[in-house]
Coordinates of C-alpha atoms in Angstrom, one line a residue:
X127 CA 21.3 6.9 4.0
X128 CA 22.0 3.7 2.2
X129 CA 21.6 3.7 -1.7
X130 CA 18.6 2.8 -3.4
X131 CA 18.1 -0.5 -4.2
X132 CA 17.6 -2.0 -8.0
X133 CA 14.8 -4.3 -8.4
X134 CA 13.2 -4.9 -11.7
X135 CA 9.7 -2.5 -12.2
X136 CA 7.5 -5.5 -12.1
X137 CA 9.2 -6.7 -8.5
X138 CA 8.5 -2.8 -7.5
X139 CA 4.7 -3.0 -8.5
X140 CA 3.9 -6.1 -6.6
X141 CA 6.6 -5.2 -3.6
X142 CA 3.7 -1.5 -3.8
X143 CA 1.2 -3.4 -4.3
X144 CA 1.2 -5.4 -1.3
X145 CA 2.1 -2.6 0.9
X146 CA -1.1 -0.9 -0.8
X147 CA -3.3 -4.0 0.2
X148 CA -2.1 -4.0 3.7
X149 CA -3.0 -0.2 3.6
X150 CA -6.8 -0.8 2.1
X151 CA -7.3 -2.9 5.3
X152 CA -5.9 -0.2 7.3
X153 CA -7.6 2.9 6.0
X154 CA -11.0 0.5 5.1
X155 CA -13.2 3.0 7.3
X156 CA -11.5 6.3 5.8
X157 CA -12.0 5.0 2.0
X158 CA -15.2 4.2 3.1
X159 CA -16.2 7.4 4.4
X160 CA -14.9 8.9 0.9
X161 CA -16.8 6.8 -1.4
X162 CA -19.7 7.3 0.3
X163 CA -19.1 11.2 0.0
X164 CA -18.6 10.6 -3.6
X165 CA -21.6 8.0 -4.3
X166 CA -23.8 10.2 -6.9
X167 CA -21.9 13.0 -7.4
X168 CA -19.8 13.5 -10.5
X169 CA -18.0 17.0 -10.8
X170 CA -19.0 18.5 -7.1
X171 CA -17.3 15.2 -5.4
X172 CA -14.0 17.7 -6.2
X173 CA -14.5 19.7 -3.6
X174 CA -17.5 17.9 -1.6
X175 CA -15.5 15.7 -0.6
X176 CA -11.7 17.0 -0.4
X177 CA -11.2 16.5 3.5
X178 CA -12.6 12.6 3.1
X179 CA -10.1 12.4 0.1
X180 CA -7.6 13.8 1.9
X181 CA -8.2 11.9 5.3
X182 CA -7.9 8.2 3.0
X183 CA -4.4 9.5 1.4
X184 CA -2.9 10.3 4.6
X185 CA -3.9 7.2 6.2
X186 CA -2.6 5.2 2.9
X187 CA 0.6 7.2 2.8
X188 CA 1.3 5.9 6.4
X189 CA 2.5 2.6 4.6
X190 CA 3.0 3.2 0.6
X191 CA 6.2 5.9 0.6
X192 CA 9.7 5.7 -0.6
X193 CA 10.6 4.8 2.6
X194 CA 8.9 1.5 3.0
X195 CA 8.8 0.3 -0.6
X196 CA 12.9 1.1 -0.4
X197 CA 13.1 -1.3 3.2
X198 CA 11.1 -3.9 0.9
X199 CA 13.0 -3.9 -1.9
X200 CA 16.3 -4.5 0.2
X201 CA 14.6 -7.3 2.0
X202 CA 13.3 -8.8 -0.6
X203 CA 16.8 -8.5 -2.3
X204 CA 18.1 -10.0 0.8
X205 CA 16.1 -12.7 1.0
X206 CA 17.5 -14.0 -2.5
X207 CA 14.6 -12.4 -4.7
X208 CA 12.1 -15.4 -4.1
X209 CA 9.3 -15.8 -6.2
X210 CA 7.1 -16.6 -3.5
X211 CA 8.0 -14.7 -0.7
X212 CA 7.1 -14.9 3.2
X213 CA 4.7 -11.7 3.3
X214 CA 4.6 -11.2 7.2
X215 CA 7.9 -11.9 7.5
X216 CA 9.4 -9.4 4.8
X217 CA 6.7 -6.7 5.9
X218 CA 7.4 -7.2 9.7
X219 CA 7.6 -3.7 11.3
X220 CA 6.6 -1.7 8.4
X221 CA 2.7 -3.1 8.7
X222 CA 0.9 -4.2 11.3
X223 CA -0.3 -8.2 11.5
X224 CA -3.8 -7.3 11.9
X225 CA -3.4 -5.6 8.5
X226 CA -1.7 -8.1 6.7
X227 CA -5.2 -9.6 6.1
X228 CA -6.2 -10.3 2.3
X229 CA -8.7 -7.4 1.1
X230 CA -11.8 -8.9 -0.4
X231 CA -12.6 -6.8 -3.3
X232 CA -16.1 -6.4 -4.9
X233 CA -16.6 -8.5 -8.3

């Protein structure tokens, strides 16, 4: 296994970050399905809805882990650290296109 690859931590947050976005596109329907479990409750959410928590977790796991945020740092290490990188391009074949959308959040 190749060595880990040293990036500064705000090149790791946004390198996550992204791979998080393209995982809320994703897993929209199974984050939905929790929220909406949890809409109202406070305390019995907990355990109300654990197998909707769960469900969204294992579907956002499936692109934030070591794993992928590792390949992306080396690419984006081999791509000469740009500021402004090419998004589909350094994420090809760890996210689907379709994903790559930009997620809309609420104001």
């Amino acid at each position: 296994m190749d060595a880990p690859v040293e990036v500064s931590r705000a090149a790791e947050d946004k390198l996550t970050y992204k791979l998080g976005l393209a995982a809320e596109v994703k897993c929209a329907a199974l984050i939905a399905a929790y929220n909406g479990c949890a809409q109202g409750r406070t305390i019995s959410a907990a355990w109300a809805c654990r197998d909707a928590y769960a469900a969204s977790q294992a579907c956002i796991t499936e692109y934030v882990n070591k794993p992928n945020i590792e390949e992306m740092k080396r690419r984006w290490v081999g791509a000469g650290r740009p500021q402004f990188p090419d998004w589909p391009q350094l994420m090809a074949g760890l996210v689907q296109p379709e994903h790559l959308t930009k997620v809309q959040r609420p104001k």
